[in-house]
Short mmCIF file of C-alpha atoms in Angstrom, two decimals:
data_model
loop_
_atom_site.label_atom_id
_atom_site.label_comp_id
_atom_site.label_asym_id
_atom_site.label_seq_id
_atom_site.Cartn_x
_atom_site.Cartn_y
_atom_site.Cartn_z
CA UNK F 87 2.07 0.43 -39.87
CA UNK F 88 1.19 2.55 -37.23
CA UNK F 89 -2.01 3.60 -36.41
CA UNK F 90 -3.33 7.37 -35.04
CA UNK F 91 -4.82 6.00 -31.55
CA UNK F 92 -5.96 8.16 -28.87
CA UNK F 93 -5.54 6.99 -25.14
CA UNK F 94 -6.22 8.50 -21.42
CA UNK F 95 -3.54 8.03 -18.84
CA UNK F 96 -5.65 7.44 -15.77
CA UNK F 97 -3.11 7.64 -12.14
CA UNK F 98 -5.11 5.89 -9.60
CA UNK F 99 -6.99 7.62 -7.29
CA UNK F 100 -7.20 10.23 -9.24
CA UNK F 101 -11.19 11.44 -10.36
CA UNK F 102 -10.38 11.88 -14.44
CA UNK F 103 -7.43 11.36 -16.77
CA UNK F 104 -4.18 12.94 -15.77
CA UNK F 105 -3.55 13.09 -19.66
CA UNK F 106 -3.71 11.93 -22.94
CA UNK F 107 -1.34 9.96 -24.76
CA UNK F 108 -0.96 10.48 -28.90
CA UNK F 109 0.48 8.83 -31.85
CA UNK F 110 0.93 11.51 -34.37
CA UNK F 111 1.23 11.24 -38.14
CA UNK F 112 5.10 10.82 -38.48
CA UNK F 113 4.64 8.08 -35.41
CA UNK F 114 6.46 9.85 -33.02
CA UNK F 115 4.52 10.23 -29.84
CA UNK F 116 3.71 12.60 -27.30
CA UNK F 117 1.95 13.12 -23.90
CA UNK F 118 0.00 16.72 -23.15
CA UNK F 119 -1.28 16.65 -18.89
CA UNK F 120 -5.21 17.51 -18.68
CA UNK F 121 -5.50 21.06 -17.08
CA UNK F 122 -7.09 19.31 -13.79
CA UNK F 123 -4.11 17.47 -13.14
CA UNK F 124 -1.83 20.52 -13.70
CA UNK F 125 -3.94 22.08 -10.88
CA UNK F 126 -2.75 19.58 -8.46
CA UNK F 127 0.79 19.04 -6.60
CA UNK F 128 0.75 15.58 -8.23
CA UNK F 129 3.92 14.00 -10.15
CA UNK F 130 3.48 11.51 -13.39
CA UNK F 131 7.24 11.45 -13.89
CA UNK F 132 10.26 13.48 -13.33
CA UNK F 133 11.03 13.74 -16.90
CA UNK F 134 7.94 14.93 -18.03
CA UNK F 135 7.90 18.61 -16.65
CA UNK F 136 3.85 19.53 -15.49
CA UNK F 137 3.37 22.42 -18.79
CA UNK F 138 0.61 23.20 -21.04
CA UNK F 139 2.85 22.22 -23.50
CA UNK F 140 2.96 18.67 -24.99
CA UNK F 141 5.74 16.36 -23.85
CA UNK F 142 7.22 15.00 -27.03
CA UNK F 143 9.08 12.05 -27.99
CA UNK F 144 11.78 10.62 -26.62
CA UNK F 145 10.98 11.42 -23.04
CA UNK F 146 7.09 10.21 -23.65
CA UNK F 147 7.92 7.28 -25.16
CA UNK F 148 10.73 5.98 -22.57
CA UNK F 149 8.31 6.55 -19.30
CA UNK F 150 5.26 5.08 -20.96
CA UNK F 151 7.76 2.31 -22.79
CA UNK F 152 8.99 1.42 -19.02
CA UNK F 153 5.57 0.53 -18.04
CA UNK F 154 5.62 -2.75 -20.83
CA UNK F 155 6.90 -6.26 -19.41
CA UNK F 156 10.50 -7.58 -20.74
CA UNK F 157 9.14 -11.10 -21.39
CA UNK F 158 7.81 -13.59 -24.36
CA UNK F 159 4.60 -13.22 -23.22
CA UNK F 160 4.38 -9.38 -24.18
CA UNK F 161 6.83 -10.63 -27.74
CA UNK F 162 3.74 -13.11 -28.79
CA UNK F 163 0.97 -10.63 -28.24
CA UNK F 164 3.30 -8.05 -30.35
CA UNK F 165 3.70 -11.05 -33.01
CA UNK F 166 -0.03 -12.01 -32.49
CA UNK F 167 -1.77 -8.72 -33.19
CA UNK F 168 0.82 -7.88 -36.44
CA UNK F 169 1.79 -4.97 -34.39
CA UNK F 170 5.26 -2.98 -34.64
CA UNK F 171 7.23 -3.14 -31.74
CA UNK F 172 7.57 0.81 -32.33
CA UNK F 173 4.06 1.61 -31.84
CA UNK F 174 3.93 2.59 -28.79
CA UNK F 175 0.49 3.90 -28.11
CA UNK F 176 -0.98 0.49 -29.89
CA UNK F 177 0.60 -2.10 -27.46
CA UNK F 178 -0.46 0.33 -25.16
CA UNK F 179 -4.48 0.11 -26.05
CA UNK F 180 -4.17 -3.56 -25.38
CA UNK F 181 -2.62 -3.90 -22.86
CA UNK F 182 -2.58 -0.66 -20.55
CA UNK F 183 -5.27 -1.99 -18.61
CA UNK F 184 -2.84 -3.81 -17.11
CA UNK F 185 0.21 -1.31 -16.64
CA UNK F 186 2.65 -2.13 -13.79
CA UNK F 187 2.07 0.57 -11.14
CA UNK F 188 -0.74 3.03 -10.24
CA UNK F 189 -0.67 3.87 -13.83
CA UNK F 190 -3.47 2.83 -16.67
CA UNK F 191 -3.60 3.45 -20.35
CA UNK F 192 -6.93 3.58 -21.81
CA UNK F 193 -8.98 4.37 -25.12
CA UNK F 194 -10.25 8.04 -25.13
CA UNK F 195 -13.56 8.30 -23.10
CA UNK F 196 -12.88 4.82 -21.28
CA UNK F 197 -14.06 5.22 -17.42
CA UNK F 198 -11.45 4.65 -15.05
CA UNK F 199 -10.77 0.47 -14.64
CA UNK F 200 -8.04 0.18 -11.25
CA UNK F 201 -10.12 0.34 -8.29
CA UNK F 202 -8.84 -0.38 -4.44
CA UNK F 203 -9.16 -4.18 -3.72
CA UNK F 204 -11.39 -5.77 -1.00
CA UNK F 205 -9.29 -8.30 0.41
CA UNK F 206 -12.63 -10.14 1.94
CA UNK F 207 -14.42 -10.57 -1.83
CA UNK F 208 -11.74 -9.17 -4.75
CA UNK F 209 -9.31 -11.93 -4.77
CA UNK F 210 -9.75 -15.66 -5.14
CA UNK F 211 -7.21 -18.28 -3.36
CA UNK F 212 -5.01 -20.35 -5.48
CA UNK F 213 -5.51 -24.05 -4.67
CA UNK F 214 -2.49 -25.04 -3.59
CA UNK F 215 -1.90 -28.10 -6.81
CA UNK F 216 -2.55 -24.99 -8.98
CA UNK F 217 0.13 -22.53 -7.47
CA UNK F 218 2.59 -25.57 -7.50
CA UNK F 219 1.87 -26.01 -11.12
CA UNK F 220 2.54 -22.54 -11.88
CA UNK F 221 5.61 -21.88 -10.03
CA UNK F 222 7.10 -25.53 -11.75
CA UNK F 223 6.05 -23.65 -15.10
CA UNK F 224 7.95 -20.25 -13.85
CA UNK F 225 11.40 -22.17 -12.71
CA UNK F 226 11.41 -24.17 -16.47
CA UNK F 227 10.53 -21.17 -18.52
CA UNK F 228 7.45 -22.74 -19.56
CA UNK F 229 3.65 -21.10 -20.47
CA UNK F 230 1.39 -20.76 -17.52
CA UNK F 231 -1.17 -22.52 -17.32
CA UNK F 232 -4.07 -21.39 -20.05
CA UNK F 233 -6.11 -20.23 -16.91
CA UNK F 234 -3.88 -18.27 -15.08
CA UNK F 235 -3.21 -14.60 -16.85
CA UNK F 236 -0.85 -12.69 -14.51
CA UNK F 237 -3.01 -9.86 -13.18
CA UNK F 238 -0.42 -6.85 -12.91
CA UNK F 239 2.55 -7.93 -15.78
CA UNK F 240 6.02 -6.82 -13.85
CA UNK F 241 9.02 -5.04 -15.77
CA UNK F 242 11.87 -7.23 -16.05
CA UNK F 243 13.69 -10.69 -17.55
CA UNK F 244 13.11 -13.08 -14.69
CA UNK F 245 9.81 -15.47 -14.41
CA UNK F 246 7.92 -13.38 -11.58
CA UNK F 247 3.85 -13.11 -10.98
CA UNK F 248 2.11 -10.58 -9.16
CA UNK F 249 -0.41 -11.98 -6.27
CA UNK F 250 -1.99 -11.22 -3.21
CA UNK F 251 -1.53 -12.38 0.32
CA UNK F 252 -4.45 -12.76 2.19
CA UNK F 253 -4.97 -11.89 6.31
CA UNK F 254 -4.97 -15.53 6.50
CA UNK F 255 -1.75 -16.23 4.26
CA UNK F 256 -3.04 -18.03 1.86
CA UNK F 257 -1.92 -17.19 -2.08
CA UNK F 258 -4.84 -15.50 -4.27
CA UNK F 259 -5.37 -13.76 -7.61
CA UNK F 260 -7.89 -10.99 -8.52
CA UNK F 261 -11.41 -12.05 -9.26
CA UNK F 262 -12.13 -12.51 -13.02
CA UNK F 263 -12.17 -9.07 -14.18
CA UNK F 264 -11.89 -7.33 -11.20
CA UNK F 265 -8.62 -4.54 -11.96
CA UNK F 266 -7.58 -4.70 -8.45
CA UNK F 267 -3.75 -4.25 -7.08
CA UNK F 268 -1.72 -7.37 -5.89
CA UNK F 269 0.48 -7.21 -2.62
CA UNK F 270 3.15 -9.61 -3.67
CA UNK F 271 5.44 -10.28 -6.43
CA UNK F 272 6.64 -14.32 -6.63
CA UNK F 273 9.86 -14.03 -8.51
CA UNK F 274 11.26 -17.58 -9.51
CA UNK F 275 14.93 -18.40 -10.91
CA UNK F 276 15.31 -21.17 -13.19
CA UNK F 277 15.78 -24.49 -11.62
CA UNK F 278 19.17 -24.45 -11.72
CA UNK F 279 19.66 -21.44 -10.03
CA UNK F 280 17.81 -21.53 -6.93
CA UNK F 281 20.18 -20.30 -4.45
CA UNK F 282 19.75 -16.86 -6.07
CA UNK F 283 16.41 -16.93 -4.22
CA UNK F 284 18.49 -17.51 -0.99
CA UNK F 285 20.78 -14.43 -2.14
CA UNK F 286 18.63 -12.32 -2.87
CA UNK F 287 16.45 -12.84 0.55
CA UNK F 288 19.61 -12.71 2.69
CA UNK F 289 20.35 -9.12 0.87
CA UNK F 290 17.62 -7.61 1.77
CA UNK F 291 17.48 -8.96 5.46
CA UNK F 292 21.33 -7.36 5.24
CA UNK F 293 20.09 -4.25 4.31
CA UNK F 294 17.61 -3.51 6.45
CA UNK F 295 19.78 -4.87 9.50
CA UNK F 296 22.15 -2.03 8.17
CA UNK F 297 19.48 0.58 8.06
CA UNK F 298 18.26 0.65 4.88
CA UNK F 299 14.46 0.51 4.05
CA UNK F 300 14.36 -2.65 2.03
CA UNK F 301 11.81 -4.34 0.27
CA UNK F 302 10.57 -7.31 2.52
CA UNK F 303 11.77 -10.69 0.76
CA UNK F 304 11.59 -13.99 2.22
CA UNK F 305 12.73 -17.23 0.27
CA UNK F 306 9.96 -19.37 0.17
CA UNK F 307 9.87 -23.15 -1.55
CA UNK F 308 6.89 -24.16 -3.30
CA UNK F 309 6.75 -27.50 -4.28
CA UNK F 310 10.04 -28.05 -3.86
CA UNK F 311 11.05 -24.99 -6.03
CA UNK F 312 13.09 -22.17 -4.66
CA UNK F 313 11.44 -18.79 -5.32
CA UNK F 314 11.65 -14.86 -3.71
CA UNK F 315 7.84 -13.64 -1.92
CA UNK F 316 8.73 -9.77 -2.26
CA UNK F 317 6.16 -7.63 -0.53
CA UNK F 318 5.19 -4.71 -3.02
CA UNK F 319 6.13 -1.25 -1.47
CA UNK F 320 4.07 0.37 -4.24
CA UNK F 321 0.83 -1.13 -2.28
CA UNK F 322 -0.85 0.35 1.27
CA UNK F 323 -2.98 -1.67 3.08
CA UNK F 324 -5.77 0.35 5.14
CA UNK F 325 -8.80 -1.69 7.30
CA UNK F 326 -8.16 -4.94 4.19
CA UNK F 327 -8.05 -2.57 1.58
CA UNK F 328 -5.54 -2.70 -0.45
CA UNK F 329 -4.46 0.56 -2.57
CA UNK F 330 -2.00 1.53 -4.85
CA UNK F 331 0.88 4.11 -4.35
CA UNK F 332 2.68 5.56 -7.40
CA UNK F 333 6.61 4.48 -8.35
CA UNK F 334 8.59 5.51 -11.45
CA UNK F 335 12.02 3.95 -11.67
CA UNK F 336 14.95 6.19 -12.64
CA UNK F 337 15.28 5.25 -15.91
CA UNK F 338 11.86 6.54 -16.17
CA UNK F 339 12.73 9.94 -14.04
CA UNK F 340 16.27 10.46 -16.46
CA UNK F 341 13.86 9.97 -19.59
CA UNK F 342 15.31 6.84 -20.66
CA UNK F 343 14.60 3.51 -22.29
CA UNK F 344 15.25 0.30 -20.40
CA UNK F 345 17.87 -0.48 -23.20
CA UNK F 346 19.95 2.45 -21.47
CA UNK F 347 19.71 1.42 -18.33
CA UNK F 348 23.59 0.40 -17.60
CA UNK F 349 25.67 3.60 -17.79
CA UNK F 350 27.46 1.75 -20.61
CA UNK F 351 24.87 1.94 -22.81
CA UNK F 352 24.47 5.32 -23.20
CA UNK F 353 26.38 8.31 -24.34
CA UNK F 354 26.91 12.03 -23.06
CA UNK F 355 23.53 13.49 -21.78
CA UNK F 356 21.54 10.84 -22.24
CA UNK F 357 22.54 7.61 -19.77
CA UNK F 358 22.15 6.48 -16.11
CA UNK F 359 25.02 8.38 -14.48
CA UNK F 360 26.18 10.28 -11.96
CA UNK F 361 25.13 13.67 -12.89
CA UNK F 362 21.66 12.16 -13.87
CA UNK F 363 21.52 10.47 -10.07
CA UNK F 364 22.24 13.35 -8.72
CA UNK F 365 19.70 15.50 -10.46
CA UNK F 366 17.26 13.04 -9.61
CA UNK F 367 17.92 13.63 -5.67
CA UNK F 368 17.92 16.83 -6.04
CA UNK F 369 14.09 16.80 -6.70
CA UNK F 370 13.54 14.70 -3.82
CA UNK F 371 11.30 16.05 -0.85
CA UNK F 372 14.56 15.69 1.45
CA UNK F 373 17.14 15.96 -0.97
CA UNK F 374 19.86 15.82 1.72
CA UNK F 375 18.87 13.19 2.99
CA UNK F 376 18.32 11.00 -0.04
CA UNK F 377 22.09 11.58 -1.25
CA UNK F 378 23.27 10.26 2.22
CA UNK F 379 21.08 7.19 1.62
CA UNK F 380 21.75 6.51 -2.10
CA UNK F 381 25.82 6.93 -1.40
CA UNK F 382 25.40 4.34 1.68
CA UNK F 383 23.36 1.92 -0.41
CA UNK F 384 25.94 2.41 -3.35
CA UNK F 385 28.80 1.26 -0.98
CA UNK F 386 26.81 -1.62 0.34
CA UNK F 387 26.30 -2.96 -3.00
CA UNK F 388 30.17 -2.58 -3.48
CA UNK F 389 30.08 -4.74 -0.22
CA UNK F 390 28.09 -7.43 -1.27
CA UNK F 391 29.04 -7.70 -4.46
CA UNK F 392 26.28 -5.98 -6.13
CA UNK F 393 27.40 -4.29 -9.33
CA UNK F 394 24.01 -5.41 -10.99
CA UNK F 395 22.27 -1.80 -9.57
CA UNK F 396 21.34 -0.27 -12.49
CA UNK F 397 18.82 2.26 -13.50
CA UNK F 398 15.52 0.23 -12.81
CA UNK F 399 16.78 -1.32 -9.63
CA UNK F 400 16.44 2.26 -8.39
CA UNK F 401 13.11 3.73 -7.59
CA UNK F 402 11.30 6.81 -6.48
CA UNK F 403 7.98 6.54 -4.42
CA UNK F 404 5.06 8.85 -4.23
CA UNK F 405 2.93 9.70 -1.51
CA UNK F 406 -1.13 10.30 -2.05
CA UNK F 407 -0.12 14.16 -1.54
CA UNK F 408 2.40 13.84 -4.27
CA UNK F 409 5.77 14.23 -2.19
CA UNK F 410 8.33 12.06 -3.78
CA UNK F 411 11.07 9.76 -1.81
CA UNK F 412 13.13 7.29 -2.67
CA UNK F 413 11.60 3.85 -2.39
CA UNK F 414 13.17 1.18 -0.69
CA UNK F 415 15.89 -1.13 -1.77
CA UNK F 416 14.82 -4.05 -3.82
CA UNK F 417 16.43 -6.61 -6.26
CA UNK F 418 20.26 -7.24 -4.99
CA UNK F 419 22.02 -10.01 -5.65
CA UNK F 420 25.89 -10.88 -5.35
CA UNK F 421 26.16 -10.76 -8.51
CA UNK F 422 30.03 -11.36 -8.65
CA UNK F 423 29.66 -15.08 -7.59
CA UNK F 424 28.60 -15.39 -10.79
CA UNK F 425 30.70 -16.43 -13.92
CA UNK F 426 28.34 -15.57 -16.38
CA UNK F 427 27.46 -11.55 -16.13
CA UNK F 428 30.04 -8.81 -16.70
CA UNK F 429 31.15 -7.32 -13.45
CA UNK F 430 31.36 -3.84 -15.36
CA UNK F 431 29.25 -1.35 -12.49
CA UNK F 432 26.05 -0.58 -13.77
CA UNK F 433 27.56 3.22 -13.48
CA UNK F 434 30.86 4.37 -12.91
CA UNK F 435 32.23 5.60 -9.62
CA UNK F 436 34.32 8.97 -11.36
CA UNK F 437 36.67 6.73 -13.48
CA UNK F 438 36.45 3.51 -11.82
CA UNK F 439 34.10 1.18 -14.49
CA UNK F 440 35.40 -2.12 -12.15
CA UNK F 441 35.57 -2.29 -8.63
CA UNK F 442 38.87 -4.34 -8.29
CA UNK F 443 40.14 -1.39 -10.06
CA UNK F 444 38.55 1.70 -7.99
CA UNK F 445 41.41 3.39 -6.70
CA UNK F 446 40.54 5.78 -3.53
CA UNK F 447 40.76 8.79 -5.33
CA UNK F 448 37.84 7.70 -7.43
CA UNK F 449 35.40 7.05 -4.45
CA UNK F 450 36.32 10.76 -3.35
CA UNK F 451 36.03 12.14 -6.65
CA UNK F 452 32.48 10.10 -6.69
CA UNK F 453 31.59 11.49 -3.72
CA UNK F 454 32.18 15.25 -4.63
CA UNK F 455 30.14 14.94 -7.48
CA UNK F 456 27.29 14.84 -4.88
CA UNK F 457 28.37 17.71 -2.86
CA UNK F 458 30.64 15.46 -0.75
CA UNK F 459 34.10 16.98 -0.29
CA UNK F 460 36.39 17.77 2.15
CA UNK F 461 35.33 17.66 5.91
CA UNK F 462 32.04 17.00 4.94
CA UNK F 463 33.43 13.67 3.28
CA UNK F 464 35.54 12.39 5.89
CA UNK F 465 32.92 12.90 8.44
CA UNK F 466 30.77 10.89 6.17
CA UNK F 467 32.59 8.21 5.86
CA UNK F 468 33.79 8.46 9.55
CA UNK F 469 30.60 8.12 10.37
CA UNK F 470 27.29 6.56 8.27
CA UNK F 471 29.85 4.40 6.54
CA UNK F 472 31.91 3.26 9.17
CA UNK F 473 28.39 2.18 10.98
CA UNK F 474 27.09 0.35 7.98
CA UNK F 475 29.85 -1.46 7.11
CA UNK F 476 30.20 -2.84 10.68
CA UNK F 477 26.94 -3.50 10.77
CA UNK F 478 27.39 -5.77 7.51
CA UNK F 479 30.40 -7.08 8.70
CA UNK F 480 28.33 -8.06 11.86
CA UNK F 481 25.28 -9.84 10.42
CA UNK F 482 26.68 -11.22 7.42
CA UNK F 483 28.20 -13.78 9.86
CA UNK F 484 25.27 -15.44 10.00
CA UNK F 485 24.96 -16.24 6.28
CA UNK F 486 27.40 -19.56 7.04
CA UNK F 487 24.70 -21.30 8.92
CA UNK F 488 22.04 -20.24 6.20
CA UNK F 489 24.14 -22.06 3.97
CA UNK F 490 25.55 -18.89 1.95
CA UNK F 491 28.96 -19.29 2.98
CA UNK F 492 30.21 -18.34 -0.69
CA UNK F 493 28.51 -15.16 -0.13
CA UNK F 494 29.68 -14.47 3.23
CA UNK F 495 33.33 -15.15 1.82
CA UNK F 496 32.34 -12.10 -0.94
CA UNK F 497 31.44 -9.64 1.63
CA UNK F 498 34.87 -10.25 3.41
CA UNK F 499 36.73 -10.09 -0.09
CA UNK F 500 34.76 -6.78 -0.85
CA UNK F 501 34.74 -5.43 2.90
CA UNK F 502 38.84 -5.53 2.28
CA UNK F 503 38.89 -3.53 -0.41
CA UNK F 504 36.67 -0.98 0.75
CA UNK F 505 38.49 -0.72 4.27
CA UNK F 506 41.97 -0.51 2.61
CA UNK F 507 40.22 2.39 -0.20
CA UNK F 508 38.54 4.06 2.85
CA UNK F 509 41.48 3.69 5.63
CA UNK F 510 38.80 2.52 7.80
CA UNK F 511 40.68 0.26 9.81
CA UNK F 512 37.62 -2.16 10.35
CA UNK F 513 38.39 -5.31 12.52
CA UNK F 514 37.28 -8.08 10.08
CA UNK F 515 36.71 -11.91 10.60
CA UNK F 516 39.08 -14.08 8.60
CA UNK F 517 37.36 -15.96 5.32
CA UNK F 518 38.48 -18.06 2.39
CA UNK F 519 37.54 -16.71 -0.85
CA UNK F 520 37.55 -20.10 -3.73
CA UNK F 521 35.04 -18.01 -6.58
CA UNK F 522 37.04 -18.25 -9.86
CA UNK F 523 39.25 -15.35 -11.07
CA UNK F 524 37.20 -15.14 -14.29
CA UNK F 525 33.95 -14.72 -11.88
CA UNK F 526 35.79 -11.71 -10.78
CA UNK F 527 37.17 -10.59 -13.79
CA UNK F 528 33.54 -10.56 -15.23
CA UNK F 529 34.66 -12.33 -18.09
CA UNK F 530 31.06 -12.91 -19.26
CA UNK F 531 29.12 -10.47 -21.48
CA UNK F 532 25.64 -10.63 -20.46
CA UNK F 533 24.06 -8.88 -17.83
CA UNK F 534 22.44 -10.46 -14.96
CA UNK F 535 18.91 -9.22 -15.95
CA UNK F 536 19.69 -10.92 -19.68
CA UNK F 537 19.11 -13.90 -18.22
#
């Protein structure tokens, strides 16, 4: 049953609540900003227009719902506690403390419990048997260890734990009860599938030799377990300080649950599509420029065989003085080596839903529905797209002596396409392609993140 519970929304680094958060009698929920915060230039989401007036449920529910960890771990607690998965503001009380993010959900009157972290005395190492132990847990799906809670829970399917890096690199947690922000996320892939820490690491290096701000990744092994070391970009370090910045993903700026988060899911007004993307840049301190970068980053996932870029793979950052930008580019994977995930785009490009199917009237009908038409459209591709792609084309030669040549093979396949779409007449190196046709076909149902 669901119970009336009062909470404050604390935004760190801010002096007092930024709101309150409220179950009301019928169990719907809804959000109303403290009039301090509504003084400020200050953003809590996108979807939740700054008004005297409450923000009611759905769009409360999906931001504040985003902020809860896909995993068993949260499903026991639920299951532990007799709580129903639907009340929202409950889960919350136990377990806001601990939001992802700059965000905190506490009961009315709490003080404030995230605080910057000292990286000299808030954080102790991880002995190096115990970090073993608990990345061997991660890659088998197994409990960590009774003494390890993850200090920051992160959104998402995959086995990941958030940690600090210390000045001299060794692994730590936050001190016993010490709220303080972790630099790192360790993301590990079952055994099995270890070479999707290679992927993923090589598609970030990609992006950033392309252009893109990307979220630093390195492929690290751990007693003898592949795994991802992603550098938070929600985190600023000042003088071994470490602070948090606030992020919202776009599922949580279009007002939508995770469950939406593939334009498929959704229906008219409500899902992850273009129109919503769009509206979503719009709002952007450089709007202009935040198109430009979201249609180049769209075409480099085509390129690598990224069709896995849904809603909460997409980000927006905030600055201290509240100016919003998009954050860098995080979580890509080519996803089409795959056999098991559908190869359905996580939105359409105008009517194309596959890319073997995108015809080149679709990418200019895609474009125009971001103000991209005519001159303006040729010149862009002419130009920023041209450059990118050769720079892809470029660096992603050196993924053969990495040992990715399967993915290095994908990025030729997919380069093709897009040169022939494009009429780019790109000089491109000569590579075998041996993935399955169903692994292109996307014969399987699930999507990446279900596993």
């Amino acid at each position: 049953m669901t119970q009336h519970r009062v909470l404050d929304v604390w935004l760190d680094g801010f002096p007092e609540p930024a709101g309150q958060l409220d179950t009301l009698l019928s169990g719907s929920v809804e959000f109303r900003y403290a009039p301090a915060f509504l003084g400020t230039d200050l953003t809590l989401s996108l979807s939740m227009p700054r008004s005297e007036v409450p923000v009611a449920d759905p769009l409360t529910r999906a931001f504040f719902d985003n902020l809860l960890p896909e995993n068993n771990q949260m499903q026991r607690m639920i299951e532990r506690e007799g709580i129903d998965r639907g009340d929202l503001v409950s889960i919350l009380g136990l377990v806001g403390a601990d939001c992802a993010g700059a965000i905190s959900c506490l009961p009315a009157g709490s003080p404030p419990i995230k605080v910057p972290g000292e990286l000299a005395s808030d954080y102790t190492p991880l002995d190096p048997a115990e970090l073993g132990l608990i990345v061997q847990r991660l890659a088998d799906r197994e409990p960590l260890p009774a003494a390890v809670i993850d200090p920051s829970p992160v959104a998402g399917i995959q086995r990941k734990l958030a940690l600090t890096i210390l000045p001299d690199g060794r692994y730590a947690l936050p001190a016993r009860e010490r709220k303080v922000p972790t630099t790192h996320i360790l993301k590990v892939p079952r055994r099995t599938e270890g070479g999707e820490a290679l992927q993923e690491a090589a598609a970030c290096s990609l992006a950033s030799g392309c252009g893109f701000a990307a979220s630093n990744t390195q492929h690290v092994v751990i007693d003898g377990v592949n795994a991802v070391l992603i550098e938070r970009f929600d985190r600023l370090v000042v003088d071994n300080v470490v602070y948090r910045l606030h992020q919202e993903d776009f599922a949580q700026a279009l007002g939508l649950p995770a469950s939406l988060k593939y334009e498929r899911n959704g229906a008219e007004g409500r899902r992850f599509d273009t129109a919503g993307i769009y509206g979503i840049l719009m709002q952007l301190a450089r709007p202009a420029q935040a198109i430009e970068t979201f249609l180049l980053a769209t075409i480099f996932n085509l390129a690598i065989g990224n069709t896995d870029n849904h809603a909460k793979n997409h980000a927006i950052l905030y600055s201290p003085d509240g100016a919003a930008r998009l954050a860098p580019l995080y979580d890509m994977l080519p996803i089409r080596l795959s056999e098991r995930y559908t190869h359905q785009l996580a939105f359409h490009l105008a009517g194309a839903k596959f890319f073997d199917a995108m015809t080149a009237a679709d990418l200019k009908a895609f474009l125009g529905g971001f103000g991209l038409a005519g001159a303006r459209a040729r010149r862009f591709i002419a130009g920023p797209v041209r450059e990118m792609l050769e720079q892809l084309e470029l660096r992603s030669a050196g993924l053969r002596a990495a040992g990715l040549r399967f993915f290095d093979d994908l990025i030729g396949r997919e380069l093709g396409h897009l040169n022939g779409l494009l009429e780019l007449g790109l000089d491109l190196r000569e590579r075998d392609f041996l993935v399955s046709d169903r692994a292109l076909r996307g014969d399987g149902r699930a999507s990446a993140e279900d596993y």
